[in-house]
Tab-separated table of C-alpha atoms and ligand atoms in Angstrom:
chain	number	residue	atom	x	y	z
A	1	MET	CA	310.919	-55.111	49.440
A	2	THR	CA	314.268	-54.257	49.042
A	3	GLY	CA	315.303	-57.049	46.716
A	4	PHE	CA	318.442	-58.000	48.687
A	5	PHE	CA	317.227	-61.531	49.124
A	6	LYS	CA	315.856	-61.635	45.613
A	7	ASN	CA	315.337	-65.297	44.578
A	8	ILE	CA	315.021	-66.520	48.130
A	9	SER	CA	311.451	-67.449	49.520
A	10	ARG	CA	310.478	-68.074	52.951
A	11	LEU	CA	311.964	-71.094	54.259
A	12	SER	CA	309.716	-74.019	55.385
A	13	TYR	CA	310.264	-77.460	56.907
A	14	ASP	CA	310.837	-80.067	54.535
A	15	PRO	CA	312.623	-83.461	55.910
A	16	ASP	CA	313.724	-84.285	52.445
A	17	SER	CA	315.149	-80.685	51.457
A	18	THR	CA	318.311	-80.693	49.456
A	19	ASP	CA	318.291	-76.625	49.505
A	20	LEU	CA	317.857	-73.973	52.134
A	21	GLY	CA	314.695	-75.938	53.875
A	22	PHE	CA	314.902	-77.038	57.330
A	23	ARG	CA	315.352	-80.759	57.731
A	24	HIS	CA	314.926	-80.923	61.501
A	25	TYR	CA	313.443	-77.541	62.674
A	26	ASN	CA	309.764	-77.713	62.396
A	27	PRO	CA	308.499	-74.658	64.488
A	28	ASP	CA	304.973	-76.375	65.085
A	29	GLU	CA	306.141	-79.875	66.074
A	30	ILE	CA	305.483	-80.631	69.639
A	31	VAL	CA	308.368	-81.728	71.490
A	32	ALA	CA	308.350	-82.311	75.228
A	33	GLY	CA	304.834	-80.702	75.443
A	34	LYS	CA	305.351	-77.518	73.484
A	35	ARG	CA	306.082	-76.283	70.096
A	36	MET	CA	309.676	-76.476	68.774
A	37	GLU	CA	309.618	-72.521	68.196
A	38	GLU	CA	308.616	-71.769	71.856
A	39	HIS	CA	311.308	-74.293	73.278
A	40	LEU	CA	314.237	-72.893	71.208
A	41	ARG	CA	313.226	-69.124	70.721
A	42	PHE	CA	315.936	-68.549	68.329
A	43	ALA	CA	317.266	-65.188	67.767
A	44	VAL	CA	319.204	-63.284	65.047
A	45	ALA	CA	322.035	-60.823	66.224
A	46	TYR	CA	321.675	-57.648	64.272
A	47	TRP	CA	325.464	-56.831	64.861
A	48	HIS	CA	327.065	-59.744	63.016
A	49	SER	CA	324.434	-60.149	60.357
A	50	PHE	CA	323.999	-56.558	59.264
A	51	ALA	CA	326.635	-54.376	60.752
A	52	TRP	CA	329.836	-56.508	60.863
A	53	PRO	CA	331.716	-55.546	57.421
A	54	GLY	CA	333.755	-58.989	57.272
A	55	GLY	CA	336.989	-57.665	59.101
A	56	ASP	CA	339.924	-60.088	60.593
A	57	PRO	CA	342.767	-58.787	62.651
A	58	PHE	CA	344.700	-59.019	59.471
A	59	GLY	CA	342.256	-57.409	56.878
A	60	ALA	CA	339.295	-55.163	56.781
A	61	GLU	CA	336.083	-55.198	55.342
A	62	THR	CA	335.067	-57.993	52.842
A	63	PHE	CA	331.364	-57.658	52.566
A	64	ASP	CA	329.945	-54.858	50.386
A	65	ARG	CA	326.370	-54.469	51.646
A	66	PRO	CA	324.139	-51.536	50.283
A	67	TRP	CA	323.271	-50.050	53.477
A	68	PHE	CA	326.697	-49.734	54.816
A	69	GLY	CA	327.505	-45.946	55.625
A	70	ASN	CA	326.491	-43.427	58.441
A	71	THR	CA	323.251	-42.163	57.454
A	72	MET	CA	319.648	-42.531	58.733
A	73	ASP	CA	318.493	-43.537	55.417
A	74	LEU	CA	321.148	-46.295	55.267
A	75	ALA	CA	320.108	-47.258	58.820
A	76	LYS	CA	316.498	-47.897	57.509
A	77	LEU	CA	317.340	-49.868	54.761
A	78	LYS	CA	319.661	-51.898	57.048
A	79	ALA	CA	316.363	-52.440	59.314
A	80	ASP	CA	314.230	-52.989	56.127
A	81	VAL	CA	316.596	-55.903	55.171
A	82	ALA	CA	316.922	-57.192	58.594
A	83	PHE	CA	313.019	-57.722	58.884
A	84	GLU	CA	312.882	-59.139	55.374
A	85	MET	CA	315.485	-61.816	56.877
A	86	PHE	CA	313.557	-62.353	60.006
A	87	GLU	CA	310.747	-63.310	57.703
A	88	LEU	CA	312.413	-65.617	55.418
A	89	LEU	CA	313.872	-67.463	58.276
A	90	GLY	CA	310.617	-67.221	60.489
A	91	VAL	CA	312.609	-66.327	63.475
A	92	PRO	CA	310.502	-65.031	66.635
A	93	PHE	CA	313.351	-62.894	67.992
A	94	PHE	CA	316.219	-60.564	67.083
A	95	CYS	CA	318.828	-58.573	69.291
A	96	TRP	CA	320.778	-55.226	68.852
A	97	HIS	CA	323.309	-53.079	70.289
A	98	ASP	CA	322.713	-49.389	70.007
A	99	ALA	CA	325.491	-48.914	67.763
A	100	ASP	CA	324.471	-51.572	65.294
A	101	ILE	CA	321.057	-50.002	64.376
A	102	ARG	CA	321.889	-45.917	64.311
A	103	PRO	CA	324.496	-43.792	62.970
A	104	GLU	CA	326.696	-42.402	65.369
A	105	GLY	CA	326.140	-38.648	66.019
A	106	ASP	CA	328.485	-35.869	66.635
A	107	THR	CA	327.391	-35.499	70.187
A	108	PHE	CA	325.641	-37.913	72.447
A	109	ALA	CA	322.326	-35.934	71.725
A	110	GLU	CA	322.613	-36.705	68.267
A	111	SER	CA	323.415	-40.291	68.434
A	112	LEU	CA	320.224	-40.574	70.805
A	113	ARG	CA	318.011	-38.718	68.427
A	114	ASN	CA	319.066	-41.099	65.690
A	115	PHE	CA	318.611	-44.304	67.962
A	116	LYS	CA	315.316	-43.050	69.160
A	117	GLU	CA	314.211	-42.627	65.342
A	118	ILE	CA	315.487	-46.224	64.370
A	119	ILE	CA	313.606	-47.660	67.719
A	120	ASP	CA	310.395	-46.153	66.531
A	121	TYR	CA	311.066	-47.315	63.304
A	122	PHE	CA	311.549	-50.801	64.527
A	123	GLY	CA	308.331	-50.502	66.744
A	124	GLU	CA	306.347	-49.799	63.370
A	125	LYS	CA	307.999	-52.671	61.585
A	126	MET	CA	307.268	-55.073	64.661
A	127	ALA	CA	303.769	-54.036	64.568
A	128	THR	CA	303.557	-56.199	61.346
A	129	SER	CA	306.087	-58.876	61.903
A	130	ASN	CA	306.112	-61.944	64.180
A	131	THR	CA	309.526	-61.144	65.231
A	132	LYS	CA	310.068	-59.823	68.719
A	133	LEU	CA	312.768	-58.442	70.757
A	134	LEU	CA	314.905	-61.003	72.638
A	135	TRP	CA	317.121	-58.416	74.127
A	136	GLY	CA	318.670	-54.958	73.633
A	137	THR	CA	322.231	-54.014	74.619
A	138	ALA	CA	324.564	-51.113	74.714
A	139	ASN	CA	328.021	-51.326	72.875
A	140	LEU	CA	330.280	-49.699	75.295
A	141	PHE	CA	333.441	-51.498	73.717
A	142	SER	CA	333.972	-50.248	70.024
A	143	HIS	CA	334.297	-46.565	70.186
A	144	ARG	CA	337.836	-45.378	71.310
A	145	ARG	CA	336.376	-43.523	74.313
A	146	PHE	CA	335.688	-47.131	75.792
A	147	MET	CA	339.427	-48.170	75.178
A	148	SER	CA	339.904	-48.213	79.107
A	149	GLY	CA	336.423	-49.593	80.218
A	150	ALA	CA	333.233	-48.196	80.562
A	151	ALA	CA	331.816	-48.462	84.166
A	152	THR	CA	335.433	-49.281	85.014
A	153	ASN	CA	337.009	-46.463	83.321
A	154	PRO	CA	339.552	-44.343	85.070
A	155	ASP	CA	337.703	-41.266	83.923
A	156	PRO	CA	334.307	-40.709	85.425
A	157	GLU	CA	332.997	-38.791	82.705
A	158	ILE	CA	333.000	-42.131	80.659
A	159	PHE	CA	331.163	-43.891	83.638
A	160	ALA	CA	328.614	-41.091	83.164
A	161	TRP	CA	328.343	-41.369	79.303
A	162	SER	CA	327.932	-45.241	79.717
A	163	ALA	CA	325.356	-44.976	82.412
A	164	ALA	CA	323.412	-42.753	80.138
A	165	THR	CA	323.731	-45.051	77.123
A	166	VAL	CA	322.609	-48.099	79.042
A	167	LYS	CA	319.470	-45.856	80.505
A	168	ASN	CA	318.395	-45.023	77.045
A	169	CYS	CA	319.080	-48.737	75.741
A	170	MET	CA	316.888	-50.063	78.704
A	171	ASP	CA	314.294	-47.555	77.670
A	172	ALA	CA	314.351	-48.576	74.224
A	173	THR	CA	314.200	-52.292	75.194
A	174	HIS	CA	311.218	-51.621	77.301
A	175	LYS	CA	309.660	-49.671	74.885
A	176	LEU	CA	309.966	-52.381	72.294
A	177	GLU	CA	308.714	-55.207	74.928
A	178	GLY	CA	311.954	-56.836	74.701
A	179	GLN	CA	312.432	-59.865	77.035
A	180	ASN	CA	315.811	-59.123	78.434
A	181	TYR	CA	318.425	-56.522	78.823
A	182	VAL	CA	321.992	-57.829	78.394
A	183	LEU	CA	325.359	-56.273	79.766
A	184	TRP	CA	328.535	-57.680	78.324
A	185	GLY	CA	331.556	-55.869	79.566
A	186	GLY	CA	334.113	-56.130	76.785
A	187	ARG	CA	336.111	-53.485	78.157
A	188	GLU	CA	335.368	-54.114	81.824
A	189	GLY	CA	338.770	-55.288	82.587
A	190	TYR	CA	342.588	-54.517	82.198
A	191	GLU	CA	345.515	-54.757	80.233
A	192	THR	CA	348.055	-54.382	82.856
A	193	LEU	CA	348.135	-54.134	86.923
A	194	LEU	CA	350.753	-51.376	86.745
A	195	ASN	CA	348.195	-48.710	85.784
A	196	THR	CA	344.864	-50.378	87.000
A	197	ASP	CA	343.243	-50.152	90.270
A	198	LEU	CA	341.434	-53.355	90.321
A	199	LYS	CA	339.647	-53.040	93.597
A	200	ARG	CA	338.321	-49.670	92.504
A	201	GLU	CA	337.310	-50.879	89.179
A	202	ARG	CA	335.280	-53.653	90.417
A	203	GLN	CA	333.299	-51.473	92.842
A	204	GLN	CA	332.492	-49.081	89.789
A	205	ALA	CA	331.122	-52.019	88.024
A	206	GLY	CA	329.206	-53.166	90.972
A	207	ARG	CA	327.615	-49.941	91.480
A	208	PHE	CA	326.989	-49.513	87.697
A	209	LEU	CA	325.027	-52.928	87.540
A	210	GLN	CA	323.148	-51.848	91.031
A	211	MET	CA	321.981	-48.724	89.082
A	212	ALA	CA	320.868	-50.729	86.030
A	213	VAL	CA	318.842	-52.835	88.382
A	214	GLU	CA	317.326	-50.020	90.148
A	215	TYR	CA	316.391	-48.201	86.900
A	216	LYS	CA	314.705	-51.294	85.591
A	217	HIS	CA	312.472	-51.308	88.728
A	218	LYS	CA	312.037	-47.703	88.195
A	219	ILE	CA	310.517	-47.846	84.891
A	220	GLY	CA	308.853	-51.229	85.433
A	221	PHE	CA	310.852	-53.321	83.169
A	222	LYS	CA	309.466	-56.885	83.544
A	223	GLY	CA	312.289	-58.570	81.511
A	224	ALA	CA	315.266	-59.974	83.080
A	225	ILE	CA	318.759	-58.243	83.291
A	226	LEU	CA	321.572	-60.645	82.120
A	227	VAL	CA	325.275	-60.477	82.311
A	228	GLU	CA	327.382	-62.123	79.635
A	229	PRO	CA	330.559	-63.867	80.950
A	230	LYS	CA	333.531	-63.813	79.079
A	231	PRO	CA	337.286	-64.237	80.207
A	232	GLN	CA	339.063	-62.127	77.738
A	233	GLU	CA	339.009	-60.430	74.281
A	234	PRO	CA	338.969	-57.762	73.902
A	235	SER	CA	340.473	-57.003	77.436
A	236	LYS	CA	343.352	-59.182	78.598
A	237	HIS	CA	341.424	-59.835	81.645
A	238	GLN	CA	337.697	-59.205	82.048
A	239	TYR	CA	336.155	-59.031	85.531
A	240	ASP	CA	333.276	-61.157	84.572
A	241	PHE	CA	335.397	-64.023	83.659
A	242	ASP	CA	332.834	-66.938	83.914
A	243	VAL	CA	329.653	-67.902	85.391
A	244	ALA	CA	331.324	-68.692	88.802
A	245	THR	CA	333.061	-65.138	88.618
A	246	VAL	CA	329.882	-63.452	87.851
A	247	TYR	CA	327.992	-65.224	90.609
A	248	SER	CA	330.622	-64.130	93.301
A	249	PHE	CA	330.313	-60.492	91.908
A	250	LEU	CA	326.579	-60.587	92.232
A	251	LYS	CA	326.800	-61.922	95.678
A	252	ASP	CA	329.252	-59.277	96.512
A	253	PHE	CA	327.184	-56.425	95.319
A	254	ASP	CA	323.830	-57.929	96.778
A	255	LEU	CA	322.481	-58.633	92.981
A	256	GLU	CA	321.673	-62.482	93.306
A	257	GLY	CA	318.058	-62.708	92.593
A	258	GLU	CA	318.068	-59.697	90.284
A	259	VAL	CA	320.539	-60.606	87.630
A	260	GLN	CA	321.043	-63.831	85.783
A	261	VAL	CA	323.652	-64.839	83.000
A	262	ASN	CA	323.622	-65.198	79.122
A	263	VAL	CA	326.052	-67.935	78.661
A	264	GLU	CA	327.896	-68.189	75.341
A	265	GLN	CA	329.318	-71.442	73.929
A	266	GLY	CA	332.673	-69.610	72.625
A	267	HIS	CA	333.019	-67.476	75.846
A	268	ALA	CA	332.690	-70.753	77.802
A	269	ILE	CA	335.557	-72.422	75.757
A	270	LEU	CA	337.754	-69.452	76.178
A	271	ALA	CA	337.435	-69.687	79.985
A	272	GLY	CA	338.676	-73.323	79.644
A	273	HIS	CA	335.268	-74.662	80.450
A	274	SER	CA	332.725	-76.861	78.233
A	275	PHE	CA	329.559	-75.005	77.609
A	276	GLU	CA	327.578	-77.681	79.458
A	277	HIS	CA	329.781	-76.802	82.384
A	278	GLU	CA	328.665	-73.272	82.465
A	279	LEU	CA	324.882	-73.963	81.865
A	280	ALA	CA	324.961	-76.629	84.663
A	281	LEU	CA	326.648	-74.166	87.030
A	282	ALA	CA	324.485	-71.407	86.198
A	283	ALA	CA	321.357	-73.455	86.566
A	284	SER	CA	322.559	-74.800	89.855
A	285	LEU	CA	323.382	-71.245	91.350
A	286	GLY	CA	319.691	-70.229	90.044
A	287	ILE	CA	321.142	-67.601	87.462
A	288	PHE	CA	320.480	-69.402	84.317
A	289	GLY	CA	319.049	-66.990	82.005
A	290	SER	CA	319.674	-67.286	78.069
A	291	ILE	CA	322.299	-68.405	75.641
A	292	ASP	CA	324.462	-67.290	72.472
A	293	MET	CA	324.863	-70.354	70.532
A	294	ASN	CA	327.954	-69.345	68.684
A	295	ARG	CA	331.181	-71.406	68.856
A	296	ASN	CA	334.826	-70.569	68.348
A	297	ASP	CA	337.204	-72.483	66.058
A	298	TYR	CA	338.975	-75.123	68.352
A	299	GLN	CA	342.452	-74.553	66.374
A	300	SER	CA	342.761	-70.683	66.049
A	301	GLY	CA	342.096	-70.364	69.723
A	302	TRP	CA	340.079	-66.985	69.437
A	303	ASP	CA	336.526	-65.570	69.586
A	304	THR	CA	335.451	-66.437	65.865
A	305	ASP	CA	331.808	-66.613	66.734
A	306	GLN	CA	330.818	-69.196	64.191
A	307	PHE	CA	327.403	-70.612	63.725
A	308	PRO	CA	326.780	-73.835	65.517
A	309	ASN	CA	327.601	-76.888	63.313
A	310	ASN	CA	328.035	-79.855	65.732
A	311	VAL	CA	325.191	-81.680	66.845
A	312	PRO	CA	326.548	-83.832	69.683
A	313	GLU	CA	327.860	-80.638	71.360
A	314	VAL	CA	324.523	-78.731	71.026
A	315	ALA	CA	322.706	-81.759	72.371
A	316	LEU	CA	324.513	-81.772	75.568
A	317	ALA	CA	324.036	-78.152	75.832
A	318	TYR	CA	320.288	-78.250	75.636
A	319	TYR	CA	320.274	-81.360	77.801
A	320	GLU	CA	321.572	-78.941	80.609
A	321	VAL	CA	318.713	-76.190	79.301
A	322	LEU	CA	316.182	-78.955	79.659
A	323	LYS	CA	317.354	-79.851	83.109
A	324	ALA	CA	317.104	-76.171	84.273
A	325	GLY	CA	313.625	-76.235	83.057
A	326	GLY	CA	313.947	-74.865	79.607
A	327	PHE	CA	314.006	-70.926	78.672
A	328	THR	CA	311.579	-68.331	80.682
A	329	THR	CA	312.490	-65.028	79.157
A	330	GLY	CA	315.741	-66.219	77.349
A	331	GLY	CA	316.452	-67.983	74.166
A	332	THR	CA	318.915	-69.350	71.703
A	333	ASN	CA	320.741	-65.939	70.196
A	334	PHE	CA	323.015	-66.745	67.388
A	335	ASP	CA	325.879	-64.308	68.045
A	336	ALA	CA	327.295	-65.533	64.899
A	337	LYS	CA	329.207	-64.089	61.950
A	338	LEU	CA	329.479	-65.595	58.543
A	339	ARG	CA	333.135	-66.597	57.270
A	340	ARG	CA	334.455	-63.584	55.710
A	341	GLN	CA	334.610	-65.126	52.324
A	342	SER	CA	330.743	-65.720	52.537
A	343	LEU	CA	329.779	-62.685	50.693
A	344	ASP	CA	326.283	-63.386	49.342
A	345	PRO	CA	323.020	-62.919	50.370
A	346	VAL	CA	322.304	-66.772	50.175
A	347	ASP	CA	325.305	-67.278	52.894
A	348	LEU	CA	323.584	-65.217	55.346
A	349	ILE	CA	320.153	-67.289	54.975
A	350	ALA	CA	322.286	-70.552	55.014
A	351	GLY	CA	324.460	-69.943	58.147
A	352	HIS	CA	321.205	-69.202	60.069
A	353	ALA	CA	319.201	-72.055	58.776
A	354	GLY	CA	321.878	-74.553	59.150
A	355	ALA	CA	322.472	-73.408	62.748
A	356	MET	CA	318.544	-73.539	63.337
A	357	ASP	CA	318.598	-77.189	62.116
A	358	VAL	CA	321.706	-78.300	63.959
A	359	CYS	CA	319.913	-76.846	67.165
A	360	ALA	CA	316.565	-78.524	66.761
A	361	ARG	CA	318.409	-81.715	65.833
A	362	GLY	CA	320.550	-81.198	69.077
A	363	PHE	CA	317.610	-80.182	70.989
A	364	LYS	CA	315.354	-83.338	69.874
A	365	ALA	CA	318.237	-85.533	70.900
A	366	ALA	CA	318.545	-83.714	74.327
A	367	VAL	CA	314.669	-84.323	74.908
A	368	ALA	CA	314.787	-88.089	73.909
A	369	MET	CA	317.871	-88.398	76.306
A	370	GLN	CA	315.751	-86.887	78.956
A	371	GLU	CA	312.745	-88.985	78.127
A	372	ASP	CA	314.789	-92.267	78.019
A	373	GLY	CA	315.722	-91.388	81.605
A	374	THR	CA	318.745	-94.019	81.674
A	375	LEU	CA	321.234	-91.135	82.160
A	376	GLU	CA	319.401	-89.519	84.960
A	377	ALA	CA	318.797	-92.750	86.510
A	378	MET	CA	322.603	-93.658	86.535
A	379	ARG	CA	323.292	-90.557	87.980
A	380	ALA	CA	321.046	-90.927	90.791
A	381	GLU	CA	322.047	-94.351	91.549
A	382	ARG	CA	325.426	-93.069	91.810
A	383	TYR	CA	324.542	-90.633	94.568
A	384	ALA	CA	321.602	-92.892	96.110
A	385	ASP	CA	323.787	-93.475	99.167
A	386	TRP	CA	323.300	-89.715	100.403
A	387	ASP	CA	319.385	-90.059	100.299
A	388	SER	CA	319.127	-92.352	103.451
A	389	GLY	CA	320.524	-93.615	106.793
A	390	TYR	CA	324.281	-92.850	107.247
A	391	GLY	CA	324.688	-90.768	104.065
A	392	LYS	CA	321.769	-88.440	104.681
A	393	ALA	CA	322.935	-87.683	108.676
A	394	LEU	CA	326.503	-87.299	107.462
A	395	LEU	CA	326.213	-83.547	106.354
A	396	THR	CA	324.611	-82.639	109.673
A	397	SER	CA	327.151	-84.345	111.433
A	398	ASP	CA	330.723	-82.931	112.385
A	399	PHE	CA	334.308	-84.091	112.147
A	400	ALA	CA	334.658	-85.622	115.632
A	401	THR	CA	331.639	-87.762	115.463
A	402	ILE	CA	332.201	-88.735	111.875
A	403	ALA	CA	335.835	-89.645	113.039
A	404	GLU	CA	334.621	-91.754	115.979
A	405	GLN	CA	332.263	-93.585	113.595
A	406	VAL	CA	334.727	-94.323	110.854
A	407	VAL	CA	337.299	-95.884	113.420
A	408	SER	CA	334.300	-97.904	114.972
A	409	CYS	CA	332.464	-98.975	112.092
A	410	GLY	CA	335.868	-100.530	110.875
A	411	THR	CA	335.040	-100.909	107.340
A	412	THR	CA	337.204	-99.710	104.312
A	413	PRO	CA	335.159	-98.065	101.633
A	414	GLN	CA	335.587	-99.716	98.220
A	415	PRO	CA	335.794	-97.541	95.191
A	416	ARG	CA	333.140	-97.906	92.459
A	417	SER	CA	333.018	-97.518	88.687
A	418	GLY	CA	332.076	-93.941	87.240
A	419	ARG	CA	330.793	-95.706	84.151
A	420	GLN	CA	331.848	-92.895	81.902
A	421	GLU	CA	332.387	-95.142	78.742
A	422	ILE	CA	328.766	-96.729	79.335
A	423	LEU	CA	327.329	-93.097	79.738
A	424	GLU	CA	329.029	-91.790	76.632
A	425	ASN	CA	327.876	-94.885	74.641
A	426	ILE	CA	324.242	-94.054	75.747
A	427	VAL	CA	324.681	-90.441	74.776
A	428	ASN	CA	325.871	-91.640	71.430
A	429	ARG	CA	322.567	-93.601	70.664
A	430	PHE	CA	320.824	-90.240	70.646
A	431	VAL	CA	322.955	-88.079	68.716
B	501	XUL	C1	331.106	-60.503	72.375
B	501	XUL	C2	329.886	-60.855	72.648
B	501	XUL	C3	328.803	-59.691	72.369
B	501	XUL	C4	327.532	-59.902	73.326
B	501	XUL	C5	326.713	-58.803	73.098
B	501	XUL	O1	331.995	-61.698	72.278
B	501	XUL	O2	329.375	-62.080	72.614
B	501	XUL	O3	328.253	-59.736	70.910
B	501	XUL	O4	326.869	-61.154	73.056
B	501	XUL	O5	327.544	-57.439	73.602
B	502	CO	CO1	327.544	-63.263	73.035
């Protein structure tokens, strides 16, 4: 034991808890035919919880962690603390970027040696842990070499460096039996069209993603490849703006059926959508994969990556996840940071525990809404005229026939209420 979380014991479910215990998340409770743990599939994000130093655009490090530094010993201490926290929380999954877990070396080869050593160390720890890998990913955005993009860089050597990095991260994810591999293109975009060949950069990104898919099949990785849409930050304009943009990108490069999306709440809001819009669209396009359940601050307007703490919002999101049939390889990753004043080990536990509880509460509300069925019945009723007779025939008809029918039948359609207030009142009965 590292002693980092001294005086904190394993969290358990206690509906009357006034301390760190879960008041709503009971992993073993059967909800909608399955244990809650299997529905929600929580994951801790290694980077924010263990690598982020507490900086913001105006100030640097506030956290003082005993594992901060660039040595292998410290990287192993970080791993020890991380697995202690997974155990305290009872989380079934975690996620990493290469750069979160290993010290950067002076050369690619040295970074890779460090990385492989930590992956083996994870492997040993996972052999006696209940926490599995939800996904691995490559950090192709922090180092200055990626300032003009990774796959979309004007310099082919950076494309090659990035491809080699993703190859190694996919190998490691496969080795640890990860359930997904994620690509988020933070620098795959541009600052100004004055120096950017947009068409060429999109082609580079498309070929890069095809290579990732080809490599997945080559090594027999059975997990899903997920792209995580985000409109901007750090790039002014990202090529994977939102779910709709990613779908057209996949179509363009013949990758639909091969790649799904990891939808993040905060990114959906930055794109001007609601989270549930992005989830519903992904499901309707057949590309829903996983979620990052971290939100932004609604006033400051940038990506603050906060833990979720709004039950009604979370309930509407899980309602869409349920309608999509729930998670298969995906899960609920907390890509979430503490606030930079939350310095203590207990804050790290409380951030996750509270988020797990909010999600559990929202999820149970979503299940109750689905089981009640009123919302779906009212939605079905709204479209019922499309299911038979005139409505059913309409989409296989043509403009000229329809125009004749409209004139000959002579009736004028009457608008019908959308019943939004009634529907919102129904939702509020459950949340
Ligand atoms: C950035 C973001 C990333 C991805 C993984 O906004 O969400 O942490 O989830 O690279
Ligand atoms: Co994310």
